[in-house]
Tab-separated table of C-alpha atoms (C1' of nucleotides) in Angstrom:
chain	number	residue	atom	x	y	z
N	29	UNK	CA	0.109	-0.146	-0.084
N	30	UNK	CA	1.485	3.390	-0.972
N	31	UNK	CA	0.756	6.278	1.109
N	32	UNK	CA	0.283	9.609	-0.973
N	33	UNK	CA	0.969	12.898	0.593
N	34	UNK	CA	-0.792	15.728	-0.106
N	35	UNK	CA	1.760	18.025	-1.956
N	36	UNK	CA	0.522	21.207	-1.184
N	37	UNK	CA	0.885	20.252	2.494
N	38	UNK	CA	3.788	17.969	2.478
N	39	UNK	CA	6.151	19.431	-0.429
N	40	UNK	CA	8.272	22.401	-0.321
N	41	UNK	CA	6.293	25.271	-2.016
N	42	UNK	CA	9.189	27.281	-3.360
N	43	UNK	CA	12.905	26.940	-4.384
N	44	UNK	CA	13.681	28.598	-1.052
N	45	UNK	CA	12.436	25.378	0.660
N	46	UNK	CA	14.703	23.163	-1.361
N	47	UNK	CA	18.257	25.071	-0.966
N	48	UNK	CA	20.654	24.359	2.154
N	49	UNK	CA	20.595	27.536	3.521
N	50	UNK	CA	22.920	27.314	6.393
N	51	UNK	CA	23.908	30.424	8.250
N	52	UNK	CA	26.985	31.423	6.178
N	53	UNK	CA	24.892	31.371	3.264
N	54	UNK	CA	22.146	33.309	4.553
N	55	UNK	CA	24.818	36.078	5.928
N	56	UNK	CA	25.973	36.030	2.370
N	57	UNK	CA	22.485	36.333	0.805
N	58	UNK	CA	20.460	38.410	3.195
N	59	UNK	CA	22.236	41.872	2.969
N	60	UNK	CA	20.655	41.785	-0.890
N	61	UNK	CA	17.218	41.323	0.518
N	62	UNK	CA	18.127	43.657	3.071
N	63	UNK	CA	19.320	46.569	0.526
N	64	UNK	CA	15.976	46.298	-1.251
N	65	UNK	CA	14.064	46.746	1.818
N	66	UNK	CA	14.103	50.050	2.026
N	67	UNK	CA	11.420	52.018	0.077
N	68	UNK	CA	13.906	54.401	-1.066
N	69	UNK	CA	16.500	52.191	-2.188
N	70	UNK	CA	13.880	50.152	-3.877
N	71	UNK	CA	12.628	52.785	-6.104
N	72	UNK	CA	16.269	53.806	-6.724
N	73	UNK	CA	16.961	50.293	-7.881
N	74	UNK	CA	13.589	50.393	-10.057
N	75	UNK	CA	14.343	53.808	-11.418
N	76	UNK	CA	17.756	52.321	-12.321
N	77	UNK	CA	16.582	49.300	-13.759
N	78	UNK	CA	14.168	51.355	-15.801
N	79	UNK	CA	16.764	53.487	-17.089
N	80	UNK	CA	19.581	50.837	-17.866
N	81	UNK	CA	22.428	53.137	-16.979
N	82	UNK	CA	21.699	56.099	-14.974
N	83	UNK	CA	23.017	59.223	-14.030
N	84	UNK	CA	22.865	60.083	-10.119
N	85	UNK	CA	21.748	63.536	-10.983
N	86	UNK	CA	18.778	61.968	-12.819
N	87	UNK	CA	17.846	59.936	-9.663
N	88	UNK	CA	17.950	62.820	-7.308
N	89	UNK	CA	15.075	64.967	-8.176
N	90	UNK	CA	12.844	61.672	-7.427
N	91	UNK	CA	12.864	62.361	-3.886
N	92	UNK	CA	12.569	64.647	-1.183
N	93	UNK	CA	15.624	63.821	0.355
N	94	UNK	CA	19.185	65.497	0.226
N	95	UNK	CA	22.183	64.440	-2.006
N	96	UNK	CA	24.100	62.842	0.534
N	97	UNK	CA	21.345	60.313	1.566
N	98	UNK	CA	20.596	59.317	-1.816
N	99	UNK	CA	24.251	58.884	-2.136
N	100	UNK	CA	24.432	56.853	0.881
N	101	UNK	CA	21.605	54.723	-0.595
N	102	UNK	CA	23.392	54.171	-3.664
N	103	UNK	CA	26.374	52.645	-1.735
N	104	UNK	CA	24.121	50.301	0.095
N	105	UNK	CA	22.810	48.864	-3.419
N	106	UNK	CA	26.569	48.906	-4.553
N	107	UNK	CA	27.829	46.899	-1.528
N	108	UNK	CA	24.911	44.667	-1.701
N	109	UNK	CA	26.329	44.007	-5.179
N	110	UNK	CA	22.941	44.790	-6.741
N	111	UNK	CA	24.454	47.731	-8.536
N	112	UNK	CA	27.276	48.733	-10.071
N	113	UNK	CA	28.750	52.201	-11.261
N	114	UNK	CA	31.330	54.181	-13.422
N	115	UNK	CA	32.483	57.626	-13.330
N	116	UNK	CA	32.296	59.641	-16.897
N	117	UNK	CA	33.632	62.884	-16.410
N	118	UNK	CA	31.538	64.967	-13.709
N	119	UNK	CA	28.880	62.621	-13.576
N	120	UNK	CA	28.486	58.994	-12.420
N	121	UNK	CA	26.295	56.504	-13.692
N	122	UNK	CA	24.610	53.526	-11.916
N	123	UNK	CA	23.321	49.997	-13.600
N	124	UNK	CA	21.782	47.060	-11.929
N	125	UNK	CA	23.951	43.720	-12.022
N	126	UNK	CA	21.105	41.414	-13.311
N	127	UNK	CA	23.087	38.193	-11.881
N	128	UNK	CA	22.272	39.561	-8.425
N	129	UNK	CA	18.425	40.151	-8.978
N	130	UNK	CA	18.494	36.562	-10.669
N	131	UNK	CA	20.191	34.949	-7.779
N	132	UNK	CA	17.263	36.367	-5.718
N	133	UNK	CA	14.286	35.662	-7.968
N	134	UNK	CA	15.800	31.977	-8.181
N	135	UNK	CA	15.326	31.750	-4.519
N	136	UNK	CA	11.729	32.817	-4.285
N	137	UNK	CA	10.380	31.293	-7.150
N	138	UNK	CA	7.365	29.409	-6.746
N	139	UNK	CA	6.940	25.665	-7.749
N	140	UNK	CA	4.032	24.485	-6.175
N	141	UNK	CA	0.496	25.454	-6.257
N	142	UNK	CA	-0.436	29.210	-4.733
N	143	UNK	CA	-3.118	29.315	-2.175
Q	3	UNK	CA	17.602	57.251	-40.962
Q	4	UNK	CA	16.739	55.152	-38.252
Q	5	UNK	CA	18.701	55.042	-35.131
Q	6	UNK	CA	18.875	51.761	-33.505
Q	7	UNK	CA	19.598	51.959	-29.606
Q	8	UNK	CA	21.627	48.997	-28.135
Q	9	UNK	CA	18.913	47.081	-26.270
Q	10	UNK	CA	21.347	45.978	-23.610
Q	11	UNK	CA	21.968	49.666	-22.699
Q	12	UNK	CA	18.792	50.877	-23.197
Q	13	UNK	CA	16.342	48.379	-22.343
Q	14	UNK	CA	15.294	47.568	-19.098
Q	15	UNK	CA	16.885	44.143	-17.943
Q	16	UNK	CA	14.507	43.194	-15.661
Q	17	UNK	CA	10.551	43.463	-14.561
Q	18	UNK	CA	11.408	45.814	-11.817
Q	19	UNK	CA	12.304	48.646	-14.416
Q	20	UNK	CA	9.146	48.026	-16.245
Q	21	UNK	CA	6.863	48.535	-12.832
Q	22	UNK	CA	5.421	51.870	-11.996
Q	23	UNK	CA	6.755	51.969	-8.708
Q	24	UNK	CA	5.635	55.153	-6.829
Q	25	UNK	CA	6.299	55.753	-3.113
Q	26	UNK	CA	3.128	54.335	-1.687
Q	27	UNK	CA	3.968	51.134	-4.033
Q	28	UNK	CA	7.486	51.125	-2.571
Q	29	UNK	CA	6.374	51.163	1.122
Q	30	UNK	CA	3.879	48.802	0.458
Q	31	UNK	CA	6.617	45.745	-0.857
Q	32	UNK	CA	9.761	46.972	0.858
Q	33	UNK	CA	8.845	45.634	4.182
Q	34	UNK	CA	8.725	42.062	2.267
Q	35	UNK	CA	12.298	42.365	1.097
Q	36	UNK	CA	13.230	43.940	4.497
Q	37	UNK	CA	11.842	40.693	6.404
Q	38	UNK	CA	14.307	38.396	4.450
Q	39	UNK	CA	16.950	40.897	4.844
Q	40	UNK	CA	18.114	39.252	8.218
Q	41	UNK	CA	19.707	36.034	8.030
Q	42	UNK	CA	17.693	34.505	11.025
Q	43	UNK	CA	14.465	35.572	9.133
Q	44	UNK	CA	15.903	34.228	5.652
Q	45	UNK	CA	16.600	31.118	7.517
Q	46	UNK	CA	13.472	30.614	9.222
Q	47	UNK	CA	11.665	31.037	5.814
Q	48	UNK	CA	13.740	28.736	4.232
Q	49	UNK	CA	12.700	26.112	6.985
Q	50	UNK	CA	9.582	26.921	6.862
Q	51	UNK	CA	9.119	26.316	3.329
Q	52	UNK	CA	11.188	23.121	3.446
Q	53	UNK	CA	8.859	22.025	6.068
Q	54	UNK	CA	5.311	23.032	4.462
Q	55	UNK	CA	3.787	23.787	7.930
Q	56	UNK	CA	6.479	23.984	10.794
Q	57	UNK	CA	6.026	24.037	14.469
Q	58	UNK	CA	7.833	26.579	16.110
Q	59	UNK	CA	9.365	24.119	18.429
Q	60	UNK	CA	11.120	22.584	15.177
Q	61	UNK	CA	12.364	26.047	14.446
Q	62	UNK	CA	14.039	26.873	17.936
Q	63	UNK	CA	16.587	24.108	17.831
Q	64	UNK	CA	18.370	25.320	14.488
Q	65	UNK	CA	19.457	28.929	16.022
Q	66	UNK	CA	21.809	30.112	19.078
Q	67	UNK	CA	18.998	32.345	19.885
Q	68	UNK	CA	16.189	32.333	22.733
Q	69	UNK	CA	12.545	31.501	22.239
Q	70	UNK	CA	11.582	35.207	22.396
Q	71	UNK	CA	14.026	36.025	19.944
Q	72	UNK	CA	13.034	33.226	17.307
Q	73	UNK	CA	9.059	34.382	18.285
Q	74	UNK	CA	9.802	38.012	17.449
Q	75	UNK	CA	11.484	37.204	14.057
Q	76	UNK	CA	8.098	34.908	13.161
Q	77	UNK	CA	6.488	37.987	13.978
Q	78	UNK	CA	8.145	40.072	11.702
Q	79	UNK	CA	7.770	37.619	9.052
Q	80	UNK	CA	4.103	37.104	9.648
Q	81	UNK	CA	3.754	40.947	9.608
Q	82	UNK	CA	5.486	41.188	6.342
Q	83	UNK	CA	2.753	38.848	4.918
Q	84	UNK	CA	5.336	36.165	4.041
Q	85	UNK	CA	4.087	33.338	6.285
Q	86	UNK	CA	0.937	32.661	8.337
Q	87	UNK	CA	0.562	30.838	11.438
Q	88	UNK	CA	-2.398	28.906	13.260
Q	89	UNK	CA	-2.429	27.125	16.786
Q	90	UNK	CA	-3.361	23.902	16.755
Q	91	UNK	CA	-3.511	22.625	20.753
Q	92	UNK	CA	-0.424	23.499	22.691
Q	93	UNK	CA	1.627	24.058	19.326
Q	94	UNK	CA	2.008	26.963	16.580
Q	95	UNK	CA	2.253	26.038	13.340
Q	96	UNK	CA	3.734	28.313	10.418
Q	97	UNK	CA	3.588	27.963	6.596
Q	98	UNK	CA	5.078	29.758	3.858
Q	99	UNK	CA	1.947	32.347	1.907
Q	100	UNK	CA	3.644	31.444	-1.599
Q	101	UNK	CA	1.728	34.266	-3.194
Q	102	UNK	CA	4.013	36.665	-1.269
Q	103	UNK	CA	6.932	35.317	-2.483
Q	104	UNK	CA	5.860	35.354	-5.921
Q	105	UNK	CA	5.065	38.794	-5.871
Q	106	UNK	CA	8.635	39.337	-5.101
Q	107	UNK	CA	10.093	36.959	-7.477
Q	108	UNK	CA	8.135	38.540	-10.570
Q	109	UNK	CA	9.516	41.872	-9.405
Q	110	UNK	CA	13.350	40.668	-9.625
Q	111	UNK	CA	12.744	38.766	-12.735
Q	112	UNK	CA	15.518	39.411	-14.937
Q	113	UNK	CA	14.067	39.701	-18.984
Q	114	UNK	CA	17.328	40.620	-20.837
Q	115	UNK	CA	20.431	39.253	-21.137
Q	116	UNK	CA	22.805	39.064	-18.080
Q	117	UNK	CA	26.252	40.068	-18.151
E	9	DC	C1'	-8.643	24.662	39.824
E	10	DG	C1'	-3.546	24.271	39.778
E	11	DC	C1'	0.165	22.665	36.970
E	12	DC	C1'	2.860	21.984	33.283
E	13	DT	C1'	4.869	23.136	28.274
E	14	DG	C1'	4.987	25.635	24.280
E	15	DA	C1'	4.619	30.120	22.786
E	16	DT	C1'	4.040	35.369	22.841
E	17	DT	C1'	4.620	39.812	24.874
E	18	DC	C1'	6.936	43.233	27.797
E	19	DG	C1'	10.707	45.712	29.596
E	20	DA	C1'	15.312	47.296	28.841
E	21	DA	C1'	19.982	47.741	26.821
E	22	DA	C1'	23.105	47.734	22.714
E	23	DT	C1'	23.686	48.195	18.392
E	24	DG	C1'	22.480	49.708	13.546
E	25	DT	C1'	19.935	52.635	10.523
E	26	DG	C1'	18.278	56.769	7.788
E	27	DT	C1'	19.046	61.622	7.520
E	28	DC	C1'	21.126	66.067	7.441
E	29	DA	C1'	24.659	69.805	7.004
E	30	DA	C1'	29.198	70.598	6.361
E	31	DG	C1'	33.108	69.432	4.376
E	32	DA	C1'	36.021	66.777	0.909
E	33	DT	C1'	36.868	64.807	-3.660
E	34	DA	C1'	37.019	64.388	-8.652
E	35	DG	C1'	36.980	66.196	-13.315
E	36	DG	C1'	35.725	69.988	-16.518
E	37	DC	C1'	36.973	74.509	-17.727
E	38	DG	C1'	39.208	79.052	-18.074
K	4	DC	C1'	46.066	77.639	-10.904
K	5	DG	C1'	41.318	78.645	-9.325
K	6	DC	C1'	36.545	78.158	-9.942
K	7	DC	C1'	32.567	75.623	-10.777
K	8	DT	C1'	29.883	71.296	-10.499
K	9	DA	C1'	28.587	66.587	-9.236
K	10	DT	C1'	29.215	63.169	-6.155
K	11	DC	C1'	31.110	61.139	-1.622
K	12	DT	C1'	32.368	61.156	3.054
K	13	DT	C1'	32.061	62.800	7.748
K	14	DG	C1'	30.135	63.943	12.228
K	15	DA	C1'	25.995	64.135	14.713
K	16	DC	C1'	21.486	62.832	15.964
K	17	DA	C1'	17.217	60.797	16.566
K	18	DC	C1'	14.905	56.532	15.492
K	19	DA	C1'	14.632	51.660	14.410
K	20	DT	C1'	16.197	46.907	15.217
K	21	DT	C1'	18.107	42.779	17.692
K	22	DT	C1'	18.300	40.145	21.461
K	23	DC	C1'	17.524	38.618	26.157
K	24	DG	C1'	15.229	37.490	30.488
K	25	DA	C1'	10.974	37.952	33.487
K	26	DA	C1'	6.512	37.873	32.864
K	27	DT	C1'	2.495	36.604	30.523
K	28	DC	C1'	-0.821	33.678	27.678
K	29	DA	C1'	-3.072	29.225	25.677
K	30	DG	C1'	-3.601	24.903	25.975
K	31	DG	C1'	-3.729	20.132	27.667
K	32	DC	C1'	-3.849	16.887	32.162
K	33	DG	C1'	-4.145	15.606	36.352
DNA sequence: CGCCTGATTCGAAATGTGTCAAGATAGGCG
DNA sequence: CGCCTATCTTGACACATTTCGAATCAGGCG
């Protein structure tokens, strides 16, 4: 006699439940989510993603925040590995690192039925 | 004469760059990323996802943390909408809310070529 | 009811984060 | 070189977060 378990309850519903996420791995990945966990940085990432390659001066106007604050958030995104930047003359341009987004998207991917 | 733009540079590389992420929307979504932005909570989410429906008492032993601290992190995950829970007798069981993971995964999905 | 176990809430301490003003740095231009 | 603009760093402050122990709540059981 074979017992068939209810897949909704018993199986991992998503990739996150199938990876071996030990403490070291969690400490490596969590900062990426953390960087996206601030509304300002999430919008910054979206603006950069939308523009492809965006000058800081194009970003600042979208927020009621000082330049240093925007700069600080961009640094956080960069140190998390989500964006990269390059100076060109007077301006600094930022772009998304798609491989980082892909890593996170892969973890969150849902494999089972969504309730 | 038609000018053809380089799609790698000019097009959004991911869904995040195609959605209209205004401040209100960012403030709604960012807490979900924030909740996953702590190594303990990320591992908790992974353990819950792996188990399908997991008792708190099965989670605590995986960490060098007190019960109240685990409880606090679980509350954070729940308030972010990433998990839900239910009391059954003495025990409380947690499970993933796949629709929330799917929302985040969709945002991070990469549509263009990955450098 | 009274006690035990599992889980959460409360209160407090240490640490981290978001923000700004002021100052420093980098590069273009005269 | 000296000045201007764009960006980043520093220093400071208010607020949030992580963590614990102690107390509390919820439910089973004698």
